[in-house]
Amino acid sequence: MSHQEALQQYINATNTHDFSNIKDILHEEAVYWFTDKTCASIADIQAYFEHAWDMIKEEVYTATNVQWISVDQQSATCIYNFMYEGYHQDKFISGSGRATNVFKLNKNEQWKLVHEHLSSL
């Protein structure tokens, strides 16, 4: 699987609302920077995702304008615009922001997400 396919797999996994699907893509040393919190362990990342899914029901997450700004034999970094939509307290909501994702090859030669930084616009 290429780094581009790993990103698409990650987006698809996010939209399942099942963290076990996301966990399969994460590097063991993954660190996430959200607007309101830093998550420095898989358990922290899982708790954040599950809380978000509890807050925004039926969330759909998409990525557009993906640009791979650095790719080498061990890592790949992309930036993109993200959008989300879903229901908060039975009202339809949507939002957007910017993202940076860094993928790293693990010892099994699989691309794993080692860092994500999201910021709202």
PDB file of C-alpha atoms in Angstrom:
ATOM      1  CA  MET A   1       0.000   0.000   0.000  1.00  0.00           C
ATOM      2  CA  SER A   2       1.287   3.449  -0.919  1.00  0.00           C
ATOM      3  CA  HIS A   3       1.271   6.468   1.371  1.00  0.00           C
ATOM      4  CA  GLN A   4      -1.609   7.912  -0.695  1.00  0.00           C
ATOM      5  CA  GLU A   5      -3.620   4.731  -0.156  1.00  0.00           C
ATOM      6  CA  ALA A   6      -2.800   4.853   3.567  1.00  0.00           C
ATOM      7  CA  LEU A   7      -4.328   8.341   3.773  1.00  0.00           C
ATOM      8  CA  GLN A   8      -7.485   7.177   1.991  1.00  0.00           C
ATOM      9  CA  GLN A   9      -7.693   4.125   4.242  1.00  0.00           C
ATOM     10  CA  TYR A  10      -7.415   6.446   7.254  1.00  0.00           C
ATOM     11  CA  ILE A  11     -10.234   8.698   6.013  1.00  0.00           C
ATOM     12  CA  ASN A  12     -12.400   5.642   5.326  1.00  0.00           C
ATOM     13  CA  ALA A  13     -11.612   4.185   8.764  1.00  0.00           C
ATOM     14  CA  THR A  14     -12.524   7.478  10.445  1.00  0.00           C
ATOM     15  CA  ASN A  15     -15.935   7.375   8.813  1.00  0.00           C
ATOM     16  CA  THR A  16     -16.690   3.900  10.213  1.00  0.00           C
ATOM     17  CA  HIS A  17     -16.811   5.399  13.741  1.00  0.00           C
ATOM     18  CA  ASP A  18     -15.032   2.266  14.968  1.00  0.00           C
ATOM     19  CA  PHE A  19     -11.659   3.090  16.507  1.00  0.00           C
ATOM     20  CA  SER A  20     -10.290  -0.405  15.893  1.00  0.00           C
ATOM     21  CA  ASN A  21     -10.266   0.460  12.172  1.00  0.00           C
ATOM     22  CA  ILE A  22      -8.276   3.629  12.850  1.00  0.00           C
ATOM     23  CA  LYS A  23      -5.912   1.873  15.241  1.00  0.00           C
ATOM     24  CA  ASP A  24      -4.803  -0.418  12.406  1.00  0.00           C
ATOM     25  CA  ILE A  25      -3.426   2.655  10.564  1.00  0.00           C
ATOM     26  CA  LEU A  26      -1.724   4.315  13.542  1.00  0.00           C
ATOM     27  CA  HIS A  27       1.967   4.124  14.262  1.00  0.00           C
ATOM     28  CA  GLU A  28       2.657   2.966  17.824  1.00  0.00           C
ATOM     29  CA  GLU A  29       4.262   6.363  18.586  1.00  0.00           C
ATOM     30  CA  ALA A  30       1.407   8.452  17.123  1.00  0.00           C
ATOM     31  CA  VAL A  31       0.869  11.975  18.470  1.00  0.00           C
ATOM     32  CA  TYR A  32      -2.159  14.103  17.570  1.00  0.00           C
ATOM     33  CA  TRP A  33      -2.462  17.852  17.948  1.00  0.00           C
ATOM     34  CA  PHE A  34      -6.083  18.937  18.024  1.00  0.00           C
ATOM     35  CA  THR A  35      -7.177  22.546  18.502  1.00  0.00           C
ATOM     36  CA  ASP A  36      -8.018  21.898  22.149  1.00  0.00           C
ATOM     37  CA  LYS A  37      -5.828  18.949  23.149  1.00  0.00           C
ATOM     38  CA  THR A  38      -2.635  17.019  22.508  1.00  0.00           C
ATOM     39  CA  CYS A  39      -2.996  13.241  22.482  1.00  0.00           C
ATOM     40  CA  ALA A  40       0.312  11.453  22.984  1.00  0.00           C
ATOM     41  CA  SER A  41      -0.857   7.835  23.262  1.00  0.00           C
ATOM     42  CA  ILE A  42      -3.160   5.502  21.368  1.00  0.00           C
ATOM     43  CA  ALA A  43      -5.492   5.462  24.392  1.00  0.00           C
ATOM     44  CA  ASP A  44      -5.684   9.285  24.414  1.00  0.00           C
ATOM     45  CA  ILE A  45      -6.358   9.352  20.664  1.00  0.00           C
ATOM     46  CA  GLN A  46      -9.081   6.730  21.025  1.00  0.00           C
ATOM     47  CA  ALA A  47     -10.775   8.629  23.852  1.00  0.00           C
ATOM     48  CA  TYR A  48     -10.736  11.831  21.789  1.00  0.00           C
ATOM     49  CA  PHE A  49     -12.230  10.167  18.709  1.00  0.00           C
ATOM     50  CA  GLU A  50     -14.917   8.373  20.701  1.00  0.00           C
ATOM     51  CA  HIS A  51     -15.892  11.576  22.494  1.00  0.00           C
ATOM     52  CA  ALA A  52     -16.141  13.394  19.149  1.00  0.00           C
ATOM     53  CA  TRP A  53     -18.341  10.639  17.721  1.00  0.00           C
ATOM     54  CA  ASP A  54     -20.570  10.889  20.788  1.00  0.00           C
ATOM     55  CA  MET A  55     -20.882  14.649  20.280  1.00  0.00           C
ATOM     56  CA  ILE A  56     -21.386  14.643  16.505  1.00  0.00           C
ATOM     57  CA  LYS A  57     -23.636  11.808  15.374  1.00  0.00           C
ATOM     58  CA  GLU A  58     -23.315  10.369  11.873  1.00  0.00           C
ATOM     59  CA  GLU A  59     -20.207  12.438  11.260  1.00  0.00           C
ATOM     60  CA  VAL A  60     -18.739  12.318   7.771  1.00  0.00           C
ATOM     61  CA  TYR A  61     -15.100  13.452   7.432  1.00  0.00           C
ATOM     62  CA  THR A  62     -13.581  14.345   4.058  1.00  0.00           C
ATOM     63  CA  ALA A  63     -10.237  15.611   2.795  1.00  0.00           C
ATOM     64  CA  THR A  64      -9.736  17.868  -0.226  1.00  0.00           C
ATOM     65  CA  ASN A  65      -6.789  19.644  -1.844  1.00  0.00           C
ATOM     66  CA  VAL A  66      -4.339  16.999  -0.614  1.00  0.00           C
ATOM     67  CA  GLN A  67      -0.735  18.024  -1.257  1.00  0.00           C
ATOM     68  CA  TRP A  68       2.159  15.701  -0.495  1.00  0.00           C
ATOM     69  CA  ILE A  69       4.826  18.170   0.572  1.00  0.00           C
ATOM     70  CA  SER A  70       7.551  15.686   1.513  1.00  0.00           C
ATOM     71  CA  VAL A  71       8.000  12.062   0.524  1.00  0.00           C
ATOM     72  CA  ASP A  72      11.066   9.887   0.955  1.00  0.00           C
ATOM     73  CA  GLN A  73      11.821   6.220   1.571  1.00  0.00           C
ATOM     74  CA  GLN A  74      10.741   6.322   5.238  1.00  0.00           C
ATOM     75  CA  SER A  75       8.169   9.102   5.624  1.00  0.00           C
ATOM     76  CA  ALA A  76       5.503  11.049   3.775  1.00  0.00           C
ATOM     77  CA  THR A  77       3.849  14.298   4.844  1.00  0.00           C
ATOM     78  CA  CYS A  78       0.672  15.781   3.426  1.00  0.00           C
ATOM     79  CA  ILE A  79      -1.435  18.847   4.040  1.00  0.00           C
ATOM     80  CA  TYR A  80      -5.106  19.150   3.153  1.00  0.00           C
ATOM     81  CA  ASN A  81      -8.386  20.852   3.912  1.00  0.00           C
ATOM     82  CA  PHE A  82     -10.822  18.808   5.934  1.00  0.00           C
ATOM     83  CA  MET A  83     -14.567  19.085   6.236  1.00  0.00           C
ATOM     84  CA  TYR A  84     -16.955  17.399   8.594  1.00  0.00           C
ATOM     85  CA  GLU A  85     -20.685  17.263   8.901  1.00  0.00           C
ATOM     86  CA  GLY A  86     -23.102  15.509  11.177  1.00  0.00           C
ATOM     87  CA  TYR A  87     -25.674  16.094  13.878  1.00  0.00           C
ATOM     88  CA  HIS A  88     -25.079  17.798  17.194  1.00  0.00           C
ATOM     89  CA  GLN A  89     -28.081  17.673  19.528  1.00  0.00           C
ATOM     90  CA  ASP A  90     -30.263  16.703  16.543  1.00  0.00           C
ATOM     91  CA  LYS A  91     -29.198  19.760  14.519  1.00  0.00           C
ATOM     92  CA  PHE A  92     -27.163  19.457  11.330  1.00  0.00           C
ATOM     93  CA  ILE A  93     -23.725  21.054  11.644  1.00  0.00           C
ATOM     94  CA  SER A  94     -20.652  21.293   9.481  1.00  0.00           C
ATOM     95  CA  GLY A  95     -17.185  22.718   9.755  1.00  0.00           C
ATOM     96  CA  SER A  96     -13.779  22.757   8.147  1.00  0.00           C
ATOM     97  CA  GLY A  97     -10.138  23.282   8.811  1.00  0.00           C
ATOM     98  CA  ARG A  98      -6.593  22.434   7.856  1.00  0.00           C
ATOM     99  CA  ALA A  99      -4.716  19.218   8.491  1.00  0.00           C
ATOM    100  CA  THR A 100      -1.171  17.954   8.425  1.00  0.00           C
ATOM    101  CA  ASN A 101      -0.568  14.204   8.442  1.00  0.00           C
ATOM    102  CA  VAL A 102       2.794  12.475   8.693  1.00  0.00           C
ATOM    103  CA  PHE A 103       3.102   8.823   7.712  1.00  0.00           C
ATOM    104  CA  LYS A 104       6.078   6.644   8.555  1.00  0.00           C
ATOM    105  CA  LEU A 105       7.062   3.208   7.342  1.00  0.00           C
ATOM    106  CA  ASN A 106       7.071   0.703  10.185  1.00  0.00           C
ATOM    107  CA  LYS A 107       9.351  -2.327  10.505  1.00  0.00           C
ATOM    108  CA  ASN A 108       6.917  -4.348   8.360  1.00  0.00           C
ATOM    109  CA  GLU A 109       7.182  -1.795   5.519  1.00  0.00           C
ATOM    110  CA  GLN A 110       3.624  -0.523   6.120  1.00  0.00           C
ATOM    111  CA  TRP A 111       2.721   3.170   6.068  1.00  0.00           C
ATOM    112  CA  LYS A 112       1.415   4.193   9.496  1.00  0.00           C
ATOM    113  CA  LEU A 113       0.125   7.566  10.662  1.00  0.00           C
ATOM    114  CA  VAL A 114       2.571   8.956  13.219  1.00  0.00           C
ATOM    115  CA  HIS A 115       1.265  12.532  13.500  1.00  0.00           C
ATOM    116  CA  GLU A 116      -1.875  14.504  12.768  1.00  0.00           C
ATOM    117  CA  HIS A 117      -2.362  18.206  13.384  1.00  0.00           C
ATOM    118  CA  LEU A 118      -5.840  19.656  12.886  1.00  0.00           C
ATOM    119  CA  SER A 119      -6.810  23.293  13.160  1.00  0.00           C
ATOM    120  CA  SER A 120     -10.156  24.849  12.448  1.00  0.00           C
ATOM    121  CA  LEU A 121     -10.622  27.741  10.052  1.00  0.00           C
TER     122      LEU A 121
END
